[in-house]
């Protein structure tokens, strides 16, 4: 299989977890405490992947300066976009309860939520594609971490969309589109960044890491803490350790 096609495949595979989670969240009545616990586990997995796969790899590629610059730009860009989307109804796009506004309560919120979901998923996918540029196999730890974190993201968000009265067509159309775009973003990460010097690759990897860290604290941790706050720390550490063990297996 050509490497560019392989990059797209891994991105699509990781993105498909959103559909799995969305199906569970939309059709099953999952207790909110369970949803919050799964979200905490996913946050821990992503935190580990960012620390030991993305930031560490970026530092090895380019040193400290690209890491600091890239991560800061990624966090600033994500936060700025998230603030703008929050004003249009996407603030609680990963919440499983009744926090999400309906289209009648806030016109345009459905579009904002869709754009927000895209904003959350693209940095992860670009990194998956870029991980193939060294000539070796894809970073399976990154793929597994994104897959494991996408399940609770899709689950919680779809449950909240159902509570807000959004249709089955909207929910599954959205997550199918995001899964396909994840594959395209991974492919783009491989094809567009090929041949770039290590410092540029390090900056892009750190940029994605900064955006993911901002996303975890802005959208995943609030859902986890809301209904599982007494156990959220323990469950998050468990997810962190699982991903850490995978990276050293």
PDB file of C-alpha atoms in Angstrom:
ATOM      1  CA  UNK A   1       0.000   0.000   0.000  1.00  0.00           C
ATOM      2  CA  UNK A   2       1.427   3.453  -0.882  1.00  0.00           C
ATOM      3  CA  UNK A   3       2.367   5.408   2.221  1.00  0.00           C
ATOM      4  CA  UNK A   4       0.063   8.319   1.352  1.00  0.00           C
ATOM      5  CA  UNK A   5      -2.858   5.892   1.194  1.00  0.00           C
ATOM      6  CA  UNK A   6      -1.736   4.241   4.415  1.00  0.00           C
ATOM      7  CA  UNK A   7      -1.745   7.638   6.130  1.00  0.00           C
ATOM      8  CA  UNK A   8      -5.329   8.217   5.040  1.00  0.00           C
ATOM      9  CA  UNK A   9      -6.331   4.745   6.201  1.00  0.00           C
ATOM     10  CA  UNK A  10      -4.972   5.224   9.724  1.00  0.00           C
ATOM     11  CA  UNK A  11      -6.610   8.631  10.015  1.00  0.00           C
ATOM     12  CA  UNK A  12      -9.922   7.206   8.848  1.00  0.00           C
ATOM     13  CA  UNK A  13      -9.612   4.287  11.284  1.00  0.00           C
ATOM     14  CA  UNK A  14      -8.995   6.606  14.233  1.00  0.00           C
ATOM     15  CA  UNK A  15     -11.832   8.893  13.118  1.00  0.00           C
ATOM     16  CA  UNK A  16     -14.248   5.973  12.759  1.00  0.00           C
ATOM     17  CA  UNK A  17     -14.245   5.653  16.547  1.00  0.00           C
ATOM     18  CA  UNK A  18     -16.367   8.813  16.594  1.00  0.00           C
ATOM     19  CA  UNK A  19     -19.103   6.914  14.762  1.00  0.00           C
ATOM     20  CA  UNK A  20     -18.869   4.000  17.198  1.00  0.00           C
ATOM     21  CA  UNK A  21     -19.194   6.333  20.159  1.00  0.00           C
ATOM     22  CA  UNK A  22     -21.987   8.305  18.487  1.00  0.00           C
ATOM     23  CA  UNK A  23     -24.002   5.126  17.863  1.00  0.00           C
ATOM     24  CA  UNK A  24     -23.726   4.152  21.524  1.00  0.00           C
ATOM     25  CA  UNK A  25     -24.504   7.657  22.746  1.00  0.00           C
ATOM     26  CA  UNK A  26     -27.492   8.163  20.447  1.00  0.00           C
ATOM     27  CA  UNK A  27     -29.228   4.778  20.716  1.00  0.00           C
ATOM     28  CA  UNK A  28     -28.262   3.595  24.207  1.00  0.00           C
ATOM     29  CA  UNK A  29     -29.228   5.315  27.430  1.00  0.00           C
ATOM     30  CA  UNK A  30     -25.770   5.432  28.965  1.00  0.00           C
ATOM     31  CA  UNK A  31     -25.734   6.850  32.520  1.00  0.00           C
ATOM     32  CA  UNK A  32     -24.061  10.243  32.632  1.00  0.00           C
ATOM     33  CA  UNK A  33     -21.624   9.054  35.301  1.00  0.00           C
ATOM     34  CA  UNK A  34     -20.490   6.279  32.968  1.00  0.00           C
ATOM     35  CA  UNK A  35     -20.122   8.715  30.074  1.00  0.00           C
ATOM     36  CA  UNK A  36     -18.106  11.075  32.257  1.00  0.00           C
ATOM     37  CA  UNK A  37     -15.873   8.228  33.438  1.00  0.00           C
ATOM     38  CA  UNK A  38     -15.165   7.119  29.872  1.00  0.00           C
ATOM     39  CA  UNK A  39     -14.411  10.719  28.932  1.00  0.00           C
ATOM     40  CA  UNK A  40     -11.938  10.978  31.826  1.00  0.00           C
ATOM     41  CA  UNK A  41     -10.204   7.812  30.613  1.00  0.00           C
ATOM     42  CA  UNK A  42      -9.987   9.226  27.075  1.00  0.00           C
ATOM     43  CA  UNK A  43      -8.546  12.489  28.399  1.00  0.00           C
ATOM     44  CA  UNK A  44      -5.847  10.558  30.246  1.00  0.00           C
ATOM     45  CA  UNK A  45      -4.989   8.582  27.123  1.00  0.00           C
ATOM     46  CA  UNK A  46      -4.632  11.756  25.052  1.00  0.00           C
ATOM     47  CA  UNK A  47      -2.571  13.500  27.734  1.00  0.00           C
ATOM     48  CA  UNK A  48      -0.111  10.611  27.679  1.00  0.00           C
ATOM     49  CA  UNK A  49       0.042  10.546  23.883  1.00  0.00           C
ATOM     50  CA  UNK A  50       0.685  14.295  23.760  1.00  0.00           C
ATOM     51  CA  UNK A  51       3.444  14.023  26.367  1.00  0.00           C
ATOM     52  CA  UNK A  52       5.321  10.917  25.266  1.00  0.00           C
ATOM     53  CA  UNK A  53       4.564  10.768  21.556  1.00  0.00           C
ATOM     54  CA  UNK A  54       4.011  14.279  20.221  1.00  0.00           C
ATOM     55  CA  UNK A  55       5.968  16.667  22.445  1.00  0.00           C
ATOM     56  CA  UNK A  56       8.813  14.225  22.994  1.00  0.00           C
ATOM     57  CA  UNK A  57       9.066  13.462  19.261  1.00  0.00           C
ATOM     58  CA  UNK A  58       8.967  17.155  18.365  1.00  0.00           C
ATOM     59  CA  UNK A  59      11.762  17.848  20.845  1.00  0.00           C
ATOM     60  CA  UNK A  60      13.909  15.107  19.344  1.00  0.00           C
ATOM     61  CA  UNK A  61      13.299  16.462  15.838  1.00  0.00           C
ATOM     62  CA  UNK A  62      13.908  20.129  16.411  1.00  0.00           C
ATOM     63  CA  UNK A  63      14.809  20.939  19.992  1.00  0.00           C
ATOM     64  CA  UNK A  64      13.106  23.139  22.555  1.00  0.00           C
ATOM     65  CA  UNK A  65      12.404  26.261  20.509  1.00  0.00           C
ATOM     66  CA  UNK A  66      10.096  24.683  17.873  1.00  0.00           C
ATOM     67  CA  UNK A  67       8.253  22.840  20.651  1.00  0.00           C
ATOM     68  CA  UNK A  68       7.538  25.992  22.632  1.00  0.00           C
ATOM     69  CA  UNK A  69       6.622  28.073  19.577  1.00  0.00           C
ATOM     70  CA  UNK A  70       4.489  25.361  17.980  1.00  0.00           C
ATOM     71  CA  UNK A  71       2.618  24.401  21.147  1.00  0.00           C
ATOM     72  CA  UNK A  72       1.915  28.046  22.014  1.00  0.00           C
ATOM     73  CA  UNK A  73       0.589  28.795  18.520  1.00  0.00           C
ATOM     74  CA  UNK A  74      -1.538  25.645  18.539  1.00  0.00           C
ATOM     75  CA  UNK A  75      -3.067  26.453  21.908  1.00  0.00           C
ATOM     76  CA  UNK A  76      -3.711  30.081  20.963  1.00  0.00           C
ATOM     77  CA  UNK A  77      -5.267  29.158  17.621  1.00  0.00           C
ATOM     78  CA  UNK A  78      -7.505  26.501  19.143  1.00  0.00           C
ATOM     79  CA  UNK A  79      -8.583  28.718  22.036  1.00  0.00           C
ATOM     80  CA  UNK A  80      -9.368  31.647  19.749  1.00  0.00           C
ATOM     81  CA  UNK A  81     -11.453  29.473  17.425  1.00  0.00           C
ATOM     82  CA  UNK A  82     -13.168  27.817  20.388  1.00  0.00           C
ATOM     83  CA  UNK A  83     -14.117  31.174  21.929  1.00  0.00           C
ATOM     84  CA  UNK A  84     -15.656  32.248  18.618  1.00  0.00           C
ATOM     85  CA  UNK A  85     -17.594  28.985  18.255  1.00  0.00           C
ATOM     86  CA  UNK A  86     -18.762  29.138  21.884  1.00  0.00           C
ATOM     87  CA  UNK A  87     -20.522  32.430  21.104  1.00  0.00           C
ATOM     88  CA  UNK A  88     -22.547  30.608  18.455  1.00  0.00           C
ATOM     89  CA  UNK A  89     -23.641  27.666  20.610  1.00  0.00           C
ATOM     90  CA  UNK A  90     -20.778  25.149  20.413  1.00  0.00           C
ATOM     91  CA  UNK A  91     -19.418  25.619  23.948  1.00  0.00           C
ATOM     92  CA  UNK A  92     -20.906  22.363  25.245  1.00  0.00           C
ATOM     93  CA  UNK A  93     -20.524  20.232  22.115  1.00  0.00           C
ATOM     94  CA  UNK A  94     -19.042  17.326  24.095  1.00  0.00           C
ATOM     95  CA  UNK A  95     -21.551  17.443  26.948  1.00  0.00           C
ATOM     96  CA  UNK A  96     -23.940  14.508  27.227  1.00  0.00           C
ATOM     97  CA  UNK A  97     -26.740  16.248  29.125  1.00  0.00           C
ATOM     98  CA  UNK A  98     -29.024  19.128  28.210  1.00  0.00           C
ATOM     99  CA  UNK A  99     -26.289  21.778  28.039  1.00  0.00           C
ATOM    100  CA  UNK A 100     -26.241  21.861  24.237  1.00  0.00           C
ATOM    101  CA  UNK A 101     -28.696  24.411  22.799  1.00  0.00           C
ATOM    102  CA  UNK A 102     -31.235  23.329  20.219  1.00  0.00           C
ATOM    103  CA  UNK A 103     -31.458  25.096  16.881  1.00  0.00           C
ATOM    104  CA  UNK A 104     -34.634  26.818  18.082  1.00  0.00           C
ATOM    105  CA  UNK A 105     -32.915  28.075  21.242  1.00  0.00           C
ATOM    106  CA  UNK A 106     -29.855  29.322  19.350  1.00  0.00           C
ATOM    107  CA  UNK A 107     -30.056  29.449  15.552  1.00  0.00           C
ATOM    108  CA  UNK A 108     -26.813  28.398  13.909  1.00  0.00           C
ATOM    109  CA  UNK A 109     -25.672  26.319  16.862  1.00  0.00           C
ATOM    110  CA  UNK A 110     -25.807  23.125  14.779  1.00  0.00           C
ATOM    111  CA  UNK A 111     -23.307  24.532  12.293  1.00  0.00           C
ATOM    112  CA  UNK A 112     -21.106  25.806  15.115  1.00  0.00           C
ATOM    113  CA  UNK A 113     -21.097  22.375  16.750  1.00  0.00           C
ATOM    114  CA  UNK A 114     -20.151  20.749  13.443  1.00  0.00           C
ATOM    115  CA  UNK A 115     -17.261  23.180  12.940  1.00  0.00           C
ATOM    116  CA  UNK A 116     -16.209  22.634  16.554  1.00  0.00           C
ATOM    117  CA  UNK A 117     -16.132  18.873  16.073  1.00  0.00           C
ATOM    118  CA  UNK A 118     -13.951  19.404  13.013  1.00  0.00           C
ATOM    119  CA  UNK A 119     -11.676  21.714  14.999  1.00  0.00           C
ATOM    120  CA  UNK A 120     -11.255  19.017  17.653  1.00  0.00           C
ATOM    121  CA  UNK A 121     -10.376  16.219  15.244  1.00  0.00           C
ATOM    122  CA  UNK A 122      -8.095  17.685  12.577  1.00  0.00           C
ATOM    123  CA  UNK A 123      -4.883  18.237  14.634  1.00  0.00           C
ATOM    124  CA  UNK A 124      -4.876  14.600  15.783  1.00  0.00           C
ATOM    125  CA  UNK A 125      -5.267  13.327  12.241  1.00  0.00           C
ATOM    126  CA  UNK A 126      -2.536  15.534  10.774  1.00  0.00           C
ATOM    127  CA  UNK A 127      -0.099  14.132  13.329  1.00  0.00           C
ATOM    128  CA  UNK A 128      -1.053  10.563  12.405  1.00  0.00           C
ATOM    129  CA  UNK A 129      -0.165  11.223   8.782  1.00  0.00           C
ATOM    130  CA  UNK A 130       3.012  13.105   9.643  1.00  0.00           C
ATOM    131  CA  UNK A 131       4.229  10.207  11.816  1.00  0.00           C
ATOM    132  CA  UNK A 132       4.869   8.209   8.608  1.00  0.00           C
ATOM    133  CA  UNK A 133       7.295  10.770   7.212  1.00  0.00           C
ATOM    134  CA  UNK A 134      10.305   9.306   9.018  1.00  0.00           C
ATOM    135  CA  UNK A 135      10.050   6.272   6.747  1.00  0.00           C
ATOM    136  CA  UNK A 136       8.990   3.876   9.473  1.00  0.00           C
ATOM    137  CA  UNK A 137       5.561   2.543  10.437  1.00  0.00           C
ATOM    138  CA  UNK A 138       2.786   4.770  11.657  1.00  0.00           C
ATOM    139  CA  UNK A 139       2.814   5.676  15.355  1.00  0.00           C
ATOM    140  CA  UNK A 140       0.391   3.011  16.552  1.00  0.00           C
ATOM    141  CA  UNK A 141       0.329   4.539  20.022  1.00  0.00           C
ATOM    142  CA  UNK A 142      -0.952   7.812  18.546  1.00  0.00           C
ATOM    143  CA  UNK A 143      -3.555   5.974  16.445  1.00  0.00           C
ATOM    144  CA  UNK A 144      -4.715   3.916  19.448  1.00  0.00           C
ATOM    145  CA  UNK A 145      -4.773   6.982  21.704  1.00  0.00           C
ATOM    146  CA  UNK A 146      -6.855   8.993  19.229  1.00  0.00           C
ATOM    147  CA  UNK A 147      -9.174   6.016  18.654  1.00  0.00           C
ATOM    148  CA  UNK A 148      -9.689   5.456  22.391  1.00  0.00           C
ATOM    149  CA  UNK A 149     -10.330   9.142  23.018  1.00  0.00           C
ATOM    150  CA  UNK A 150     -12.680   9.498  20.035  1.00  0.00           C
ATOM    151  CA  UNK A 151     -15.103   6.873  21.378  1.00  0.00           C
ATOM    152  CA  UNK A 152     -16.087   8.898  24.479  1.00  0.00           C
ATOM    153  CA  UNK A 153     -16.038  12.136  22.478  1.00  0.00           C
ATOM    154  CA  UNK A 154     -18.559  10.757  19.988  1.00  0.00           C
ATOM    155  CA  UNK A 155     -20.590   9.092  22.732  1.00  0.00           C
ATOM    156  CA  UNK A 156     -20.930  12.155  24.926  1.00  0.00           C
ATOM    157  CA  UNK A 157     -21.527  14.597  22.092  1.00  0.00           C
ATOM    158  CA  UNK A 158     -24.149  12.419  20.362  1.00  0.00           C
ATOM    159  CA  UNK A 159     -26.010  11.960  23.641  1.00  0.00           C
ATOM    160  CA  UNK A 160     -26.089  15.737  24.080  1.00  0.00           C
ATOM    161  CA  UNK A 161     -27.261  16.224  20.505  1.00  0.00           C
ATOM    162  CA  UNK A 162     -30.105  13.786  21.090  1.00  0.00           C
ATOM    163  CA  UNK A 163     -31.091  15.719  24.218  1.00  0.00           C
ATOM    164  CA  UNK A 164     -31.078  18.947  22.169  1.00  0.00           C
ATOM    165  CA  UNK A 165     -33.501  17.398  19.675  1.00  0.00           C
ATOM    166  CA  UNK A 166     -31.106  17.001  16.754  1.00  0.00           C
ATOM    167  CA  UNK A 167     -32.070  14.343  14.253  1.00  0.00           C
ATOM    168  CA  UNK A 168     -30.416  10.999  13.603  1.00  0.00           C
ATOM    169  CA  UNK A 169     -29.504  12.218  10.106  1.00  0.00           C
ATOM    170  CA  UNK A 170     -27.725  15.257  11.522  1.00  0.00           C
ATOM    171  CA  UNK A 171     -25.815  13.311  14.196  1.00  0.00           C
ATOM    172  CA  UNK A 172     -24.572  10.488  11.988  1.00  0.00           C
ATOM    173  CA  UNK A 173     -24.072  12.719   8.977  1.00  0.00           C
ATOM    174  CA  UNK A 174     -21.846  14.936  11.103  1.00  0.00           C
ATOM    175  CA  UNK A 175     -19.716  12.154  12.546  1.00  0.00           C
ATOM    176  CA  UNK A 176     -19.424  10.360   9.206  1.00  0.00           C
ATOM    177  CA  UNK A 177     -18.170  13.582   7.646  1.00  0.00           C
ATOM    178  CA  UNK A 178     -15.698  14.139  10.501  1.00  0.00           C
ATOM    179  CA  UNK A 179     -14.394  10.562  10.147  1.00  0.00           C
ATOM    180  CA  UNK A 180     -13.845  11.076   6.410  1.00  0.00           C
ATOM    181  CA  UNK A 181     -12.185  14.444   6.984  1.00  0.00           C
ATOM    182  CA  UNK A 182      -9.939  12.794   9.586  1.00  0.00           C
ATOM    183  CA  UNK A 183      -8.706  10.429   6.899  1.00  0.00           C
ATOM    184  CA  UNK A 184      -8.179  13.328   4.494  1.00  0.00           C
ATOM    185  CA  UNK A 185      -6.336  15.336   7.171  1.00  0.00           C
ATOM    186  CA  UNK A 186      -3.989  12.420   7.880  1.00  0.00           C
ATOM    187  CA  UNK A 187      -3.337  12.088   4.145  1.00  0.00           C
ATOM    188  CA  UNK A 188      -2.672  15.833   3.947  1.00  0.00           C
ATOM    189  CA  UNK A 189      -0.328  15.625   6.925  1.00  0.00           C
ATOM    190  CA  UNK A 190       1.747  13.093   5.017  1.00  0.00           C
ATOM    191  CA  UNK A 191       1.658  14.628   1.534  1.00  0.00           C
ATOM    192  CA  UNK A 192       1.973  18.322   2.404  1.00  0.00           C
ATOM    193  CA  UNK A 193       4.708  17.961   5.015  1.00  0.00           C
ATOM    194  CA  UNK A 194       6.887  15.527   3.091  1.00  0.00           C
ATOM    195  CA  UNK A 195      10.358  16.929   2.451  1.00  0.00           C
ATOM    196  CA  UNK A 196      10.089  19.635   5.104  1.00  0.00           C
ATOM    197  CA  UNK A 197      13.112  20.100   7.403  1.00  0.00           C
ATOM    198  CA  UNK A 198      13.014  18.581  10.914  1.00  0.00           C
ATOM    199  CA  UNK A 199      12.451  21.977  12.538  1.00  0.00           C
ATOM    200  CA  UNK A 200       9.279  22.516  10.524  1.00  0.00           C
ATOM    201  CA  UNK A 201       7.983  19.015  11.301  1.00  0.00           C
ATOM    202  CA  UNK A 202       8.772  19.572  14.978  1.00  0.00           C
ATOM    203  CA  UNK A 203       6.838  22.852  14.971  1.00  0.00           C
ATOM    204  CA  UNK A 204       3.812  21.288  13.258  1.00  0.00           C
ATOM    205  CA  UNK A 205       3.809  18.322  15.659  1.00  0.00           C
ATOM    206  CA  UNK A 206       4.064  20.647  18.663  1.00  0.00           C
ATOM    207  CA  UNK A 207       1.344  22.890  17.203  1.00  0.00           C
ATOM    208  CA  UNK A 208      -1.007  19.913  17.039  1.00  0.00           C
ATOM    209  CA  UNK A 209       0.002  18.922  20.575  1.00  0.00           C
ATOM    210  CA  UNK A 210      -0.786  22.400  21.899  1.00  0.00           C
ATOM    211  CA  UNK A 211      -4.184  22.385  20.191  1.00  0.00           C
ATOM    212  CA  UNK A 212      -4.977  18.931  21.597  1.00  0.00           C
ATOM    213  CA  UNK A 213      -3.973  19.966  25.126  1.00  0.00           C
ATOM    214  CA  UNK A 214      -6.225  23.015  24.900  1.00  0.00           C
ATOM    215  CA  UNK A 215      -9.045  20.831  23.564  1.00  0.00           C
ATOM    216  CA  UNK A 216      -8.696  18.356  26.450  1.00  0.00           C
ATOM    217  CA  UNK A 217      -9.038  21.039  29.109  1.00  0.00           C
ATOM    218  CA  UNK A 218     -11.692  23.060  27.264  1.00  0.00           C
ATOM    219  CA  UNK A 219     -14.064  20.272  26.212  1.00  0.00           C
ATOM    220  CA  UNK A 220     -13.189  16.854  27.670  1.00  0.00           C
ATOM    221  CA  UNK A 221     -12.300  17.609  31.286  1.00  0.00           C
ATOM    222  CA  UNK A 222     -15.502  19.639  31.982  1.00  0.00           C
ATOM    223  CA  UNK A 223     -17.675  16.697  30.863  1.00  0.00           C
ATOM    224  CA  UNK A 224     -15.590  14.263  32.903  1.00  0.00           C
ATOM    225  CA  UNK A 225     -15.662  16.410  36.045  1.00  0.00           C
ATOM    226  CA  UNK A 226     -19.348  17.310  35.860  1.00  0.00           C
ATOM    227  CA  UNK A 227     -20.637  13.850  36.782  1.00  0.00           C
ATOM    228  CA  UNK A 228     -17.641  11.822  37.979  1.00  0.00           C
ATOM    229  CA  UNK A 229     -15.697  14.439  39.921  1.00  0.00           C
ATOM    230  CA  UNK A 230     -14.915  12.168  42.877  1.00  0.00           C
ATOM    231  CA  UNK A 231     -13.238   9.612  40.612  1.00  0.00           C
ATOM    232  CA  UNK A 232     -12.169  11.677  37.614  1.00  0.00           C
ATOM    233  CA  UNK A 233      -8.557  12.024  38.767  1.00  0.00           C
ATOM    234  CA  UNK A 234      -8.127   8.299  39.325  1.00  0.00           C
ATOM    235  CA  UNK A 235      -9.734   7.357  35.993  1.00  0.00           C
ATOM    236  CA  UNK A 236      -7.689   9.958  34.104  1.00  0.00           C
ATOM    237  CA  UNK A 237      -4.465   8.579  35.579  1.00  0.00           C
ATOM    238  CA  UNK A 238      -5.558   5.079  34.573  1.00  0.00           C
ATOM    239  CA  UNK A 239      -6.002   6.207  30.954  1.00  0.00           C
ATOM    240  CA  UNK A 240      -2.646   7.987  31.105  1.00  0.00           C
ATOM    241  CA  UNK A 241      -0.899   4.835  32.340  1.00  0.00           C
ATOM    242  CA  UNK A 242      -2.538   2.623  29.712  1.00  0.00           C
ATOM    243  CA  UNK A 243      -1.261   4.869  26.917  1.00  0.00           C
ATOM    244  CA  UNK A 244       2.156   5.154  28.598  1.00  0.00           C
ATOM    245  CA  UNK A 245       2.412   1.354  28.778  1.00  0.00           C
ATOM    246  CA  UNK A 246       1.485   1.103  25.093  1.00  0.00           C
ATOM    247  CA  UNK A 247       4.198   3.589  24.139  1.00  0.00           C
ATOM    248  CA  UNK A 248       6.804   1.475  25.950  1.00  0.00           C
ATOM    249  CA  UNK A 249       5.533  -1.953  24.952  1.00  0.00           C
TER     250      UNK A 249
END
